[in-house]
């Protein structure tokens, strides 16, 4: 009897696995299709000056308006994209869409701030990356200073010549480089010293409990002090309330990003915001 039950359970288990494997396979193919056929979407989240008065730049964040599952956020489909080896293609699609939007903003007479695009480790390690970016800038008649590129510490942990060359070529095009989610990854102090990054983004997990949590205060202060010494600027991610804002302003944080100012928004809404700023 026990044996029979065991077998029965194993059978159910296999069915469950194969059902989820099928769902995964389907989702993966839908994602491949979405990347190939402009089925993804880019939202924009403004980044503010230290006094929170001026929109100084903006982060591009991918979304997937899925045919049946609604609007999917990166947390819901980037893990799949990573596992399926689709991140480099996805990042390139986002880069091109951002270039198209910058061109469109120019056609509308809007003054577009620099736009920051997130790059995965796969993308950063692509030896063709600098060429691809160069071609996009040419194709859409965009200057390098209109783009910024963000990468997490783990994407730049390897000590490879390809990485160094790519980053140096990007900087020569006028593109600014930021380390994203700073403090959550593989220690990057040496990377920071040796690679041409000019901006650090302090991860939201350290900002969340400011100014009440003394550990987070200490960590944020030390990042700000180190950044000052190295001559790089700092963005605080995930600023949601006045207490956080006030503390960060007092400590001399350069830029603020978070729901307190703006949530990520569709491009039409972002253009409307820029239009209102002109008026
Ligand atoms: P990230 O690059 O650190 O982007 C910031 C994330 O924090 C965004 O989440 C943004 O919506 C969220 N956020 C901003 N302000 C606040 C706030 O005040 N409170 C809270 N709770 N959240 C806030 P999102 O859009 O879900 O993106 C999550 C992550 O997915 C990004 O983190 C980035 O690592 C990755 N990602 C997004 N788009 C791309 C892309 O095109 N390529 C790559 N490689 N990664 C991307
Ligand atoms: Mg980012
Ligand atoms: Mg981040
Ligand atoms: Mg983050």
Tab-separated table of C-alpha atoms and ligand atoms in Angstrom:
chain	number	residue	atom	x	y	z
A	1	UNK	CA	0.000	0.000	0.000
A	2	UNK	CA	2.726	2.435	0.993
A	3	UNK	CA	4.551	1.602	-2.203
A	4	UNK	CA	1.500	2.211	-4.322
A	5	UNK	CA	0.948	5.561	-2.616
A	6	UNK	CA	4.557	6.457	-3.177
A	7	UNK	CA	4.263	5.677	-6.835
A	8	UNK	CA	1.051	7.596	-7.102
A	9	UNK	CA	2.666	10.600	-5.482
A	10	UNK	CA	5.615	10.374	-7.814
A	11	UNK	CA	3.207	10.336	-10.705
A	12	UNK	CA	1.420	13.456	-9.484
A	13	UNK	CA	4.761	15.086	-8.892
A	14	UNK	CA	5.860	14.355	-12.454
A	15	UNK	CA	2.633	15.705	-13.848
A	16	UNK	CA	3.039	18.868	-11.787
A	17	UNK	CA	6.615	19.308	-12.961
A	18	UNK	CA	5.743	18.765	-16.559
A	19	UNK	CA	2.794	21.174	-16.300
A	20	UNK	CA	5.070	23.874	-14.923
A	21	UNK	CA	7.758	22.980	-17.458
A	22	UNK	CA	5.159	23.463	-20.191
A	23	UNK	CA	4.080	26.792	-18.738
A	24	UNK	CA	7.693	27.881	-18.605
A	25	UNK	CA	8.334	26.784	-22.135
A	26	UNK	CA	5.282	28.724	-23.275
A	27	UNK	CA	6.298	31.836	-21.351
A	28	UNK	CA	9.846	31.624	-22.677
A	29	UNK	CA	8.571	31.479	-26.236
A	30	UNK	CA	6.195	34.359	-25.613
A	31	UNK	CA	9.129	36.371	-24.271
A	32	UNK	CA	11.299	35.559	-27.306
A	33	UNK	CA	8.383	36.683	-29.448
A	34	UNK	CA	7.876	39.867	-27.412
A	35	UNK	CA	11.558	40.847	-27.760
A	36	UNK	CA	11.492	40.167	-31.504
A	37	UNK	CA	8.201	41.975	-32.191
A	38	UNK	CA	8.287	45.076	-29.990
A	39	UNK	CA	5.988	43.425	-27.471
A	40	UNK	CA	7.852	44.895	-24.498
A	41	UNK	CA	7.475	48.395	-23.135
A	42	UNK	CA	9.767	50.905	-21.429
A	43	UNK	CA	8.691	53.014	-18.451
A	44	UNK	CA	10.586	56.096	-17.296
A	45	UNK	CA	11.289	57.160	-13.716
A	46	UNK	CA	12.710	60.667	-13.117
A	47	UNK	CA	15.767	61.235	-10.919
A	48	UNK	CA	15.783	64.534	-9.017
A	49	UNK	CA	18.404	67.054	-7.956
A	50	UNK	CA	19.363	67.112	-4.256
A	51	UNK	CA	16.837	69.864	-3.521
A	52	UNK	CA	14.193	67.660	-5.202
A	53	UNK	CA	13.189	70.583	-7.427
A	54	UNK	CA	14.704	69.641	-10.772
A	55	UNK	CA	14.425	66.551	-12.914
A	56	UNK	CA	18.061	65.839	-13.814
A	57	UNK	CA	17.921	62.428	-15.456
A	58	UNK	CA	15.699	59.441	-15.811
A	59	UNK	CA	15.868	55.649	-15.549
A	60	UNK	CA	14.420	53.378	-18.235
A	61	UNK	CA	12.703	50.301	-16.762
A	62	UNK	CA	11.372	47.437	-18.841
A	63	UNK	CA	7.781	46.171	-18.575
A	64	UNK	CA	6.010	43.322	-20.330
A	65	UNK	CA	2.386	43.869	-21.265
A	66	UNK	CA	1.664	40.159	-21.427
A	67	UNK	CA	-1.219	39.064	-23.707
A	68	UNK	CA	-3.050	37.191	-20.938
A	69	UNK	CA	-1.246	37.831	-17.627
A	70	UNK	CA	-1.442	41.640	-17.606
A	71	UNK	CA	1.475	44.011	-17.107
A	72	UNK	CA	4.449	42.020	-15.834
A	73	UNK	CA	7.200	43.719	-13.823
A	74	UNK	CA	10.890	42.825	-14.158
A	75	UNK	CA	10.751	40.666	-11.007
A	76	UNK	CA	8.155	38.517	-12.765
A	77	UNK	CA	10.040	37.817	-15.979
A	78	UNK	CA	13.713	38.847	-15.783
A	79	UNK	CA	14.664	35.655	-13.876
A	80	UNK	CA	13.243	33.643	-16.779
A	81	UNK	CA	15.032	35.870	-19.296
A	82	UNK	CA	18.303	35.309	-17.416
A	83	UNK	CA	17.906	31.545	-17.343
A	84	UNK	CA	16.903	31.419	-20.990
A	85	UNK	CA	19.928	33.493	-22.006
A	86	UNK	CA	17.742	36.310	-23.344
A	87	UNK	CA	19.101	39.226	-21.302
A	88	UNK	CA	21.535	40.556	-23.897
A	89	UNK	CA	18.782	40.664	-26.510
A	90	UNK	CA	16.348	42.207	-24.068
A	91	UNK	CA	18.806	44.916	-23.012
A	92	UNK	CA	19.559	45.739	-26.648
A	93	UNK	CA	15.860	46.028	-27.372
A	94	UNK	CA	15.469	48.449	-24.431
A	95	UNK	CA	18.493	50.455	-25.593
A	96	UNK	CA	17.063	50.844	-29.072
A	97	UNK	CA	13.611	51.779	-27.779
A	98	UNK	CA	15.194	54.421	-25.550
A	99	UNK	CA	17.110	55.821	-28.541
A	100	UNK	CA	13.850	55.953	-30.514
A	101	UNK	CA	12.147	57.777	-27.647
A	102	UNK	CA	15.022	60.276	-27.366
A	103	UNK	CA	14.722	60.944	-31.094
A	104	UNK	CA	10.953	61.318	-30.768
A	105	UNK	CA	11.353	63.765	-27.863
A	106	UNK	CA	13.663	65.854	-30.010
A	107	UNK	CA	11.125	65.855	-32.847
A	108	UNK	CA	8.532	67.124	-30.357
A	109	UNK	CA	10.865	69.903	-29.221
A	110	UNK	CA	11.193	68.496	-25.702
A	111	UNK	CA	14.412	68.788	-23.796
A	112	UNK	CA	15.045	65.221	-22.768
A	113	UNK	CA	17.330	64.665	-19.762
A	114	UNK	CA	19.977	61.909	-19.964
A	115	UNK	CA	18.338	58.474	-19.851
A	116	UNK	CA	19.896	55.633	-17.840
A	117	UNK	CA	19.530	52.092	-19.166
A	118	UNK	CA	20.146	48.966	-17.055
A	119	UNK	CA	22.537	46.380	-18.443
A	120	UNK	CA	22.815	42.760	-17.299
A	121	UNK	CA	26.110	40.922	-16.868
A	122	UNK	CA	25.569	39.129	-20.189
A	123	UNK	CA	25.196	42.429	-21.991
A	124	UNK	CA	28.203	44.042	-20.341
A	125	UNK	CA	30.388	41.044	-21.223
A	126	UNK	CA	29.351	41.122	-24.894
A	127	UNK	CA	32.547	42.073	-26.793
A	128	UNK	CA	30.318	43.740	-29.423
A	129	UNK	CA	28.528	45.982	-26.921
A	130	UNK	CA	30.475	49.185	-27.593
A	131	UNK	CA	30.002	48.753	-31.367
A	132	UNK	CA	26.304	48.118	-30.946
A	133	UNK	CA	25.886	51.233	-28.811
A	134	UNK	CA	27.968	53.282	-31.236
A	135	UNK	CA	25.763	52.170	-34.140
A	136	UNK	CA	22.585	53.037	-32.241
A	137	UNK	CA	23.895	56.522	-31.441
A	138	UNK	CA	24.665	57.014	-35.131
A	139	UNK	CA	21.404	55.583	-36.376
A	140	UNK	CA	19.284	57.801	-34.123
A	141	UNK	CA	21.613	60.807	-34.209
A	142	UNK	CA	22.084	60.797	-30.453
A	143	UNK	CA	25.021	62.132	-28.503
A	144	UNK	CA	26.688	59.969	-25.885
A	145	UNK	CA	25.916	62.335	-23.038
A	146	UNK	CA	22.217	61.658	-23.584
A	147	UNK	CA	22.726	58.086	-22.383
A	148	UNK	CA	23.841	56.598	-19.086
A	149	UNK	CA	24.377	52.911	-18.401
A	150	UNK	CA	23.736	51.216	-15.046
A	151	UNK	CA	25.194	47.893	-14.023
A	152	UNK	CA	25.153	45.996	-10.764
A	153	UNK	CA	28.355	45.066	-8.948
A	154	UNK	CA	28.053	41.408	-9.913
A	155	UNK	CA	28.048	42.329	-13.606
A	156	UNK	CA	31.495	43.902	-13.304
A	157	UNK	CA	33.189	41.609	-10.826
A	158	UNK	CA	35.341	39.752	-13.343
A	159	UNK	CA	38.758	41.177	-14.057
A	160	UNK	CA	38.569	40.942	-17.810
A	161	UNK	CA	40.175	43.076	-20.463
A	162	UNK	CA	37.036	42.927	-22.563
A	163	UNK	CA	35.078	44.561	-19.747
A	164	UNK	CA	37.652	47.292	-19.264
A	165	UNK	CA	37.886	47.996	-23.006
A	166	UNK	CA	34.130	48.093	-23.403
A	167	UNK	CA	33.662	50.503	-20.515
A	168	UNK	CA	36.458	52.761	-21.721
A	169	UNK	CA	34.999	52.861	-25.235
A	170	UNK	CA	31.576	53.757	-23.852
A	171	UNK	CA	33.049	56.558	-21.758
A	172	UNK	CA	34.920	57.859	-24.822
A	173	UNK	CA	31.533	58.161	-26.545
A	174	UNK	CA	30.470	60.475	-23.712
A	175	UNK	CA	28.283	57.923	-21.937
A	176	UNK	CA	28.217	58.032	-18.124
A	177	UNK	CA	28.470	54.776	-16.182
A	178	UNK	CA	26.776	54.020	-12.854
A	179	UNK	CA	27.034	51.159	-10.387
A	180	UNK	CA	23.504	50.088	-9.503
A	181	UNK	CA	22.207	48.623	-6.216
A	182	UNK	CA	25.504	49.635	-4.642
A	183	UNK	CA	26.291	47.744	-1.452
A	184	UNK	CA	24.322	44.595	-2.246
A	185	UNK	CA	26.804	42.749	-4.434
A	186	UNK	CA	30.318	41.486	-4.640
A	187	UNK	CA	32.686	44.052	-3.127
A	188	UNK	CA	33.449	46.599	-5.765
A	189	UNK	CA	35.785	49.044	-4.070
A	190	UNK	CA	38.650	47.987	-6.294
A	191	UNK	CA	36.420	48.034	-9.365
A	192	UNK	CA	35.370	51.518	-8.424
A	193	UNK	CA	38.975	52.624	-8.253
A	194	UNK	CA	40.019	50.985	-11.521
A	195	UNK	CA	37.006	51.312	-13.777
A	196	UNK	CA	35.523	54.538	-15.210
A	197	UNK	CA	32.327	54.776	-13.127
A	198	UNK	CA	31.162	58.246	-12.143
A	199	UNK	CA	27.965	57.484	-10.242
A	200	UNK	CA	26.871	55.157	-7.435
A	201	UNK	CA	23.270	54.240	-6.788
A	202	UNK	CA	22.728	53.257	-3.153
A	203	UNK	CA	20.336	50.331	-3.030
A	204	UNK	CA	16.831	50.934	-1.746
A	205	UNK	CA	17.337	48.399	1.050
A	206	UNK	CA	19.722	50.868	2.760
A	207	UNK	CA	17.442	53.862	2.165
A	208	UNK	CA	14.210	52.216	3.304
A	209	UNK	CA	14.733	52.617	7.056
A	210	UNK	CA	16.578	55.935	7.073
A	211	UNK	CA	16.962	57.846	9.293
A	212	UNK	CA	15.784	55.543	12.124
A	213	UNK	CA	18.102	52.625	11.529
A	214	UNK	CA	21.624	53.484	12.740
A	215	UNK	CA	23.254	50.757	10.624
A	216	UNK	CA	21.702	52.114	7.445
A	217	UNK	CA	22.741	55.637	8.420
A	218	UNK	CA	26.323	54.466	8.942
A	219	UNK	CA	26.408	52.585	5.634
A	220	UNK	CA	24.926	55.470	3.671
A	221	UNK	CA	27.288	57.965	5.285
A	222	UNK	CA	30.295	55.841	4.463
A	223	UNK	CA	29.200	55.453	0.826
A	224	UNK	CA	28.737	59.233	0.585
A	225	UNK	CA	32.151	59.867	2.145
A	226	UNK	CA	33.878	57.382	-0.123
A	227	UNK	CA	32.122	58.772	-3.192
A	228	UNK	CA	33.202	62.285	-2.271
A	229	UNK	CA	36.795	61.120	-1.904
A	230	UNK	CA	36.693	59.333	-5.254
A	231	UNK	CA	34.957	62.218	-6.996
A	232	UNK	CA	31.851	60.274	-7.985
A	233	UNK	CA	28.233	61.275	-7.435
A	234	UNK	CA	25.577	59.379	-5.497
A	235	UNK	CA	21.938	58.604	-6.210
A	236	UNK	CA	19.687	57.406	-3.372
A	237	UNK	CA	17.220	54.829	-4.718
A	238	UNK	CA	13.728	54.271	-3.350
A	239	UNK	CA	13.139	57.572	-1.534
A	240	UNK	CA	9.536	57.413	-0.363
A	241	UNK	CA	9.100	59.949	2.410
A	242	UNK	CA	10.122	63.364	3.736
A	243	UNK	CA	12.204	61.976	6.627
A	244	UNK	CA	14.436	60.048	4.240
A	245	UNK	CA	14.655	63.014	1.908
A	246	UNK	CA	15.549	65.446	4.651
A	247	UNK	CA	18.288	63.225	6.066
A	248	UNK	CA	19.807	62.558	2.613
A	249	UNK	CA	19.788	66.273	1.819
A	250	UNK	CA	21.552	67.064	5.072
A	251	UNK	CA	24.247	64.488	4.351
A	252	UNK	CA	24.921	65.913	0.905
A	253	UNK	CA	23.497	63.161	-1.292
A	254	UNK	CA	23.595	64.409	-4.902
A	255	UNK	CA	20.486	62.873	-6.460
A	256	UNK	CA	17.187	61.394	-5.299
A	257	UNK	CA	15.009	58.764	-6.968
A	258	UNK	CA	11.812	57.248	-5.650
A	259	UNK	CA	8.068	57.142	-5.336
A	260	UNK	CA	8.156	60.362	-3.293
A	261	UNK	CA	8.803	62.168	-6.572
A	262	UNK	CA	7.601	59.989	-9.416
A	263	UNK	CA	6.770	56.380	-10.101
A	264	UNK	CA	7.988	54.810	-13.341
A	265	UNK	CA	5.561	55.947	-16.075
A	266	UNK	CA	4.755	55.186	-19.716
A	267	UNK	CA	6.574	57.293	-22.290
A	268	UNK	CA	3.498	59.391	-23.152
A	269	UNK	CA	3.140	60.411	-19.517
A	270	UNK	CA	6.851	61.163	-19.320
A	271	UNK	CA	6.644	63.380	-22.405
A	272	UNK	CA	3.657	65.165	-20.865
A	273	UNK	CA	5.723	65.784	-17.734
A	274	UNK	CA	8.570	67.231	-19.815
A	275	UNK	CA	6.079	69.385	-21.730
A	276	UNK	CA	4.653	70.757	-18.476
A	277	UNK	CA	8.190	71.550	-17.284
A	278	UNK	CA	8.705	73.653	-20.430
A	279	UNK	CA	5.549	75.711	-19.898
B	1	LIG	P1	16.838	48.952	-10.436
B	1	LIG	O1	17.667	49.183	-11.630
B	1	LIG	O2	17.472	49.100	-9.108
B	1	LIG	O3	15.586	49.932	-10.604
B	1	LIG	C1	14.925	50.537	-9.539
B	1	LIG	C2	13.710	49.740	-9.131
B	1	LIG	O4	13.176	50.294	-7.931
B	1	LIG	C3	12.565	49.791	-10.151
B	1	LIG	O5	11.865	48.577	-10.052
B	1	LIG	C4	11.716	50.938	-9.614
B	1	LIG	O6	10.371	50.861	-10.033
B	1	LIG	C5	11.837	50.680	-8.139
B	1	LIG	N1	11.610	51.878	-7.334
B	1	LIG	C6	11.957	53.148	-7.627
B	1	LIG	N2	11.623	53.995	-6.626
B	1	LIG	C7	11.034	53.228	-5.669
B	1	LIG	C8	10.450	53.519	-4.394
B	1	LIG	O7	10.414	54.661	-3.914
B	1	LIG	N3	9.945	52.473	-3.691
B	1	LIG	C9	9.964	51.195	-4.194
B	1	LIG	N4	9.407	50.229	-3.452
B	1	LIG	N5	10.500	50.885	-5.398
B	1	LIG	C10	11.028	51.890	-6.122
B	1	LIG	P2	11.441	47.742	-11.338
B	1	LIG	O8	11.042	48.658	-12.458
B	1	LIG	O9	10.479	46.691	-10.897
B	1	LIG	O10	12.800	47.055	-11.779
B	1	LIG	C11	13.419	46.116	-10.939
B	1	LIG	C12	14.798	45.774	-11.430
B	1	LIG	O11	14.753	45.097	-12.682
B	1	LIG	C13	15.681	46.995	-11.691
B	1	LIG	O12	16.199	47.480	-10.473
B	1	LIG	C14	16.735	46.396	-12.592
B	1	LIG	O13	17.702	45.693	-11.845
B	1	LIG	C15	15.934	45.391	-13.392
B	1	LIG	N6	15.588	45.964	-14.718
B	1	LIG	C16	14.558	46.761	-15.071
B	1	LIG	N7	14.605	47.061	-16.393
B	1	LIG	C17	15.708	46.442	-16.883
B	1	LIG	C18	16.311	46.355	-18.197
B	1	LIG	O14	15.853	46.944	-19.192
B	1	LIG	N8	17.448	45.607	-18.292
B	1	LIG	C19	18.003	44.967	-17.218
B	1	LIG	N9	19.127	44.264	-17.415
B	1	LIG	N10	17.465	45.031	-15.992
B	1	LIG	C20	16.330	45.757	-15.820
B	2	LIG	MG1	18.883	50.616	-12.257
B	3	LIG	MG1	19.045	49.917	-8.406
B	4	LIG	MG1	17.375	47.888	-7.054
